[in-house]
Short mmCIF file of C-alpha atoms in Angstrom, two decimals:
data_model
loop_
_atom_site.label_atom_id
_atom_site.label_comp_id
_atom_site.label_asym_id
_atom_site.label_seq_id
_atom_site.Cartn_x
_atom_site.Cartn_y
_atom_site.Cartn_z
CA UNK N 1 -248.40 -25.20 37.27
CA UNK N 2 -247.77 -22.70 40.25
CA UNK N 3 -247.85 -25.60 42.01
CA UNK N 4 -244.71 -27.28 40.10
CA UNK N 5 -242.94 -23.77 40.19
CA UNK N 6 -243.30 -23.46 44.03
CA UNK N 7 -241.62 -27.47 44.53
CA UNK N 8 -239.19 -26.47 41.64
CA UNK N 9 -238.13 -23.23 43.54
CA UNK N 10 -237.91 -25.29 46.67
CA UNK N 11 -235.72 -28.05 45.18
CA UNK N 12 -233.12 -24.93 43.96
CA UNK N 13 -232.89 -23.62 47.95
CA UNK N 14 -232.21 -26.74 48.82
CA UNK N 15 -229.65 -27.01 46.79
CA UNK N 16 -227.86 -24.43 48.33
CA UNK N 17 -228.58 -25.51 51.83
CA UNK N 18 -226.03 -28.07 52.11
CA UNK N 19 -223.26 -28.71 54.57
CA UNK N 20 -220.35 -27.90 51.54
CA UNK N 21 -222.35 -24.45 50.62
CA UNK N 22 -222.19 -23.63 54.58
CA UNK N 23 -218.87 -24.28 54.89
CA UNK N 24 -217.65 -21.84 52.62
CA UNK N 25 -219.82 -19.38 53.28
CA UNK N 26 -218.59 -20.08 57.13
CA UNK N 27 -214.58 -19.48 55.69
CA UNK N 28 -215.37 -16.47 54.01
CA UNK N 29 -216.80 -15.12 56.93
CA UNK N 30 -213.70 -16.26 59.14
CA UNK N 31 -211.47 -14.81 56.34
CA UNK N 32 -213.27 -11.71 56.42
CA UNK N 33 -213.29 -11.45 60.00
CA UNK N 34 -209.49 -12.14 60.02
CA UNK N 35 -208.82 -9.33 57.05
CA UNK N 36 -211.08 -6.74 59.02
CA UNK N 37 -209.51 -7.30 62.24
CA UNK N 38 -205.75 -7.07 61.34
CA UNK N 39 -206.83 -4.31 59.24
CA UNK N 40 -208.92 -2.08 61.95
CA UNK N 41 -207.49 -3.22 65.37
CA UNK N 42 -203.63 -3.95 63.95
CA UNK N 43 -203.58 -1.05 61.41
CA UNK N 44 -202.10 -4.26 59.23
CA UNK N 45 -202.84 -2.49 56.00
CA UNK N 46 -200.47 -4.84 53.98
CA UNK N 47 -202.81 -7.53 53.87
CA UNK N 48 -204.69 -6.12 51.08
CA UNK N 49 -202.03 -5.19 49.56
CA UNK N 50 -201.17 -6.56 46.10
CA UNK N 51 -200.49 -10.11 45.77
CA UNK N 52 -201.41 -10.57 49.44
CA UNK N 53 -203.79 -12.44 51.25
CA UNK N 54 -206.73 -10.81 49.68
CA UNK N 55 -206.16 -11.33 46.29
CA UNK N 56 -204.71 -14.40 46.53
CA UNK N 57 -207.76 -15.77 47.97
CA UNK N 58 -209.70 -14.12 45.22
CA UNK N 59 -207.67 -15.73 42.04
CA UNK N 60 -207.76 -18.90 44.08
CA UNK N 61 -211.58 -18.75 44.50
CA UNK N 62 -211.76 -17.87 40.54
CA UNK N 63 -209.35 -20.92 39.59
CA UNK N 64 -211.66 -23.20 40.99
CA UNK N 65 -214.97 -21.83 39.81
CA UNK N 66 -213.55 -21.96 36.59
CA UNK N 67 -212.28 -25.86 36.10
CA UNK N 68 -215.79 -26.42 37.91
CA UNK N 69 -217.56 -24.64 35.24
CA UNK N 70 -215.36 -26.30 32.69
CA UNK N 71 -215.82 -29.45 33.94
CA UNK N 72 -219.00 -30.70 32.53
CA UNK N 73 -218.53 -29.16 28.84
CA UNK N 74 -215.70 -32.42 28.87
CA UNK N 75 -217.11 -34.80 31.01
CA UNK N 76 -221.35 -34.35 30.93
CA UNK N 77 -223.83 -34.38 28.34
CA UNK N 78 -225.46 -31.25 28.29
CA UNK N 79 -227.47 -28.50 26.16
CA UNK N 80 -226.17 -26.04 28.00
CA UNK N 81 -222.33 -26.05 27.38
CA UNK N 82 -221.87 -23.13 25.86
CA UNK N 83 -222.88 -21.04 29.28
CA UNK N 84 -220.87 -23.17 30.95
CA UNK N 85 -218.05 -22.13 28.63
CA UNK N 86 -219.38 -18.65 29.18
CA UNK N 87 -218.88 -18.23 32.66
CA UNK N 88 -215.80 -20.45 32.79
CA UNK N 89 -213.74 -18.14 30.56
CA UNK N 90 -215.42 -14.92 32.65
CA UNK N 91 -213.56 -16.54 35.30
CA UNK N 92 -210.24 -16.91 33.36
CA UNK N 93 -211.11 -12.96 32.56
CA UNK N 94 -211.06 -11.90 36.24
CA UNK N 95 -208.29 -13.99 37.04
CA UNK N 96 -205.85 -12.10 34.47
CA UNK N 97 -207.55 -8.76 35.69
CA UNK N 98 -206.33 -9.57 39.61
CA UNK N 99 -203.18 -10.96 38.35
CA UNK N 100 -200.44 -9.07 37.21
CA UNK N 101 -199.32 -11.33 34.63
CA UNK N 102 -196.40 -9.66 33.49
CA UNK N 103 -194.36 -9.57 37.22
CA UNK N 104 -194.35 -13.36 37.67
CA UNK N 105 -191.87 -15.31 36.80
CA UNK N 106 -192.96 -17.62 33.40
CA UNK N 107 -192.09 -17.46 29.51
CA UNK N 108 -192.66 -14.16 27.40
CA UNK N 109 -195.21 -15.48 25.33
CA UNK N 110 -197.40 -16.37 28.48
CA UNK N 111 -196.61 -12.32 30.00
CA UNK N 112 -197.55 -11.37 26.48
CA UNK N 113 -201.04 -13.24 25.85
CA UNK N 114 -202.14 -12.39 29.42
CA UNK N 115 -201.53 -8.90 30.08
CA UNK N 116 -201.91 -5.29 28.41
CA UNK N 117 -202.84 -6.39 24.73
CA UNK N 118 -202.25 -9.64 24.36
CA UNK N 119 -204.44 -10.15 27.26
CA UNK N 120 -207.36 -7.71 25.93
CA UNK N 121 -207.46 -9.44 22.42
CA UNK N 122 -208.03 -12.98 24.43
CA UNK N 123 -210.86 -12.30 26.22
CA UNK N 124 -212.55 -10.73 23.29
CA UNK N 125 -211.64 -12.99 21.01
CA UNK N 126 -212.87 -15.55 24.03
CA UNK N 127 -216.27 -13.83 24.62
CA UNK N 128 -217.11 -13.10 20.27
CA UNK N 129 -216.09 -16.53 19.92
CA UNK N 130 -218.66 -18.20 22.81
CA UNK N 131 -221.08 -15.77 21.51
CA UNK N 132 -220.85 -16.41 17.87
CA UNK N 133 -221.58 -19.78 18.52
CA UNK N 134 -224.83 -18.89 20.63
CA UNK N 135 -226.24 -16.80 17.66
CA UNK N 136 -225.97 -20.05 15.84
CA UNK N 137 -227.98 -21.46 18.16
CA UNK N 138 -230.01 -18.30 19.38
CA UNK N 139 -233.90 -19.73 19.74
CA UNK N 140 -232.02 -22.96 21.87
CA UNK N 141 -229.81 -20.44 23.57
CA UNK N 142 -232.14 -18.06 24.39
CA UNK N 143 -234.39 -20.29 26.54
CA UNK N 144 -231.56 -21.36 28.33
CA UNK N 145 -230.64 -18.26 29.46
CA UNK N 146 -234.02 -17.49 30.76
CA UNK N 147 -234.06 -20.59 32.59
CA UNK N 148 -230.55 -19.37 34.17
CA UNK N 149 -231.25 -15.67 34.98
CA UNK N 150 -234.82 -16.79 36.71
CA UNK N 151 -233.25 -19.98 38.66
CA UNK N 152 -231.27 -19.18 42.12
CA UNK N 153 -228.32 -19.59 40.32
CA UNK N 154 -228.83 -16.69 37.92
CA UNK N 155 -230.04 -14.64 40.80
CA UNK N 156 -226.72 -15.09 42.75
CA UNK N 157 -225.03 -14.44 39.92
CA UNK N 158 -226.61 -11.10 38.91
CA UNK N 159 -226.03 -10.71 42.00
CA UNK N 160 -222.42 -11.04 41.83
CA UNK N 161 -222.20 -8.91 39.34
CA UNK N 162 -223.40 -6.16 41.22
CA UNK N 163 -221.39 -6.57 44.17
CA UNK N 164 -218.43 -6.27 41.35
CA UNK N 165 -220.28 -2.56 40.68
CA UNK N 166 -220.22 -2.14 44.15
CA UNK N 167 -216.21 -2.94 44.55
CA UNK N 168 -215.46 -0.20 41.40
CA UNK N 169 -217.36 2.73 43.49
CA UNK N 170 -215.18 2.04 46.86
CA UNK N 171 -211.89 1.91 44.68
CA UNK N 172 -212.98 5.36 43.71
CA UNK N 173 -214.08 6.47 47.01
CA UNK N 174 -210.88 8.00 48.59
CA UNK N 175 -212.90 9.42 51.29
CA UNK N 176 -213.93 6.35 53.19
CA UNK N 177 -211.45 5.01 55.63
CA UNK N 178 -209.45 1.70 53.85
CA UNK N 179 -211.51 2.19 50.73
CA UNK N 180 -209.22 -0.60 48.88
CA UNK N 181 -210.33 -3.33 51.67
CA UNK N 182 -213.68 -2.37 50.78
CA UNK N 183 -213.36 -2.88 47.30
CA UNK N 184 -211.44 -6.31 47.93
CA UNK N 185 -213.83 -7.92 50.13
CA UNK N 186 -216.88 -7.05 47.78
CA UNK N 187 -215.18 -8.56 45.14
CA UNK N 188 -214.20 -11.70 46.87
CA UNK N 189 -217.82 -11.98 48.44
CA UNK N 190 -218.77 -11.73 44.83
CA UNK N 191 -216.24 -14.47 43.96
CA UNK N 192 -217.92 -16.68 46.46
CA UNK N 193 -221.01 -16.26 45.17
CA UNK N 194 -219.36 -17.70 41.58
CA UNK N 195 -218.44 -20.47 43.33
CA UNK N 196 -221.53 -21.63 44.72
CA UNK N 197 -223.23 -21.09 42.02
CA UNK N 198 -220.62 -23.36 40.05
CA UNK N 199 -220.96 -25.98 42.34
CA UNK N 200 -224.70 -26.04 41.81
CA UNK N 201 -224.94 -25.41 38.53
CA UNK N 202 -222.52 -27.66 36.99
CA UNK N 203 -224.50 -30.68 38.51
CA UNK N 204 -225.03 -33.09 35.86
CA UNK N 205 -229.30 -33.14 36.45
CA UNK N 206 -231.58 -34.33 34.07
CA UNK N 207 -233.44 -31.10 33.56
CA UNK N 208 -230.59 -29.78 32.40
CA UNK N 209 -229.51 -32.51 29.88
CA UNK N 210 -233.23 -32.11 28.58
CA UNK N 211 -233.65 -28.19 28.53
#
């Protein structure tokens, strides 16, 4: 058995050792070398600026981790849809929180639903919904979580979540020197990790089918 888990665990790093995986990690790091440098050396503050560089690469980043999570709940046959649902729609949630809906330039209703109220009764109606349908399922759902939160992928995204932690204590801490850049690039380093883990995750493998 500890046998099975070690080979099992070693499958799941290799998984994330792949030339795709290393490439983004390898643009994030340019991007962040970029941001840091024009920010440090050419005092070009702007660039984290709303609806600059920074966030834009963050709500870009989200976009596609969410139609990759969403992908297999249309095209695959898995047990696991509803997490995939899950995280797909947390996705969606960040998005509207980086985005402020109501300045761009589309139809009322869409300003409405995704910002201020409209936008706070979606995602809770989103997340009761996904949930509801889990406590219909719990005993299935249960063990599927467990299998997440103890598999690389549920450890990158725990840990995501705590870079996102991370990002609310530098917006509050005026005192360090370009506390908002700090903030940003946590979050999109945590927006990263989403999308690797998407990429691995919502792999049509058999384990998953059978789980």
């Amino acid at each position: 058995m500890r046998e099975y888990k070690t080979h099992e665990m070693e499958m799941m790093i290799k998984d994330y050792i792949n030339k795709r995986n290393i490439m983004i990690i390898m643009i994030f790091l340019g991007l962040l070398s970029y941001i840091a440098y024009s920010v440090y050396v050419l005092n070009q503050t702007s660039i984290y600026a709303e609806n600059r560089l920074l966030e834009n690469a963050q709500v870009f980043i989200l976009a596609l981790a969410g139609l990759i999570f969403s992908a297999p709940v249309v095209y695959q046959k898995r047990t696991d849809k509803l997490l995939l649902l899950f995280f797909a729609f947390l996705c969606l949630s960040f998005i509207l929180r980086e985005v402020d809906v109501e300045d761009l330039n589309i139809p009322n209703i869409l300003k409405y639903i995704g910002s201020g109220i409209g936008r706070n009764v979606l995602v809770v109606a989103g997340f009761v919904g996904i949930l509801s349908c889990a406590i219909y399922n719990l005993t299935h759902y249960k063990t599927v979580l467990r299998n997440f939160v103890l598999s690389i992928d549920g450890v990158l995204m725990i840990t995501a979540g705590m870079l996102l932690f991370l990002g609310e204590y530098f917006e509050d801490a005026h005192s360090l020197s370009h506390n908002v850049l700090l903030e940003e690039a946590t979050e999109l380093l945590s927006y990263v990790l989403i999308l690797l883990v998407a990429l691995t995750y919502s792999k049509d493998t058999k384990n998953r089918e059978e789980m």
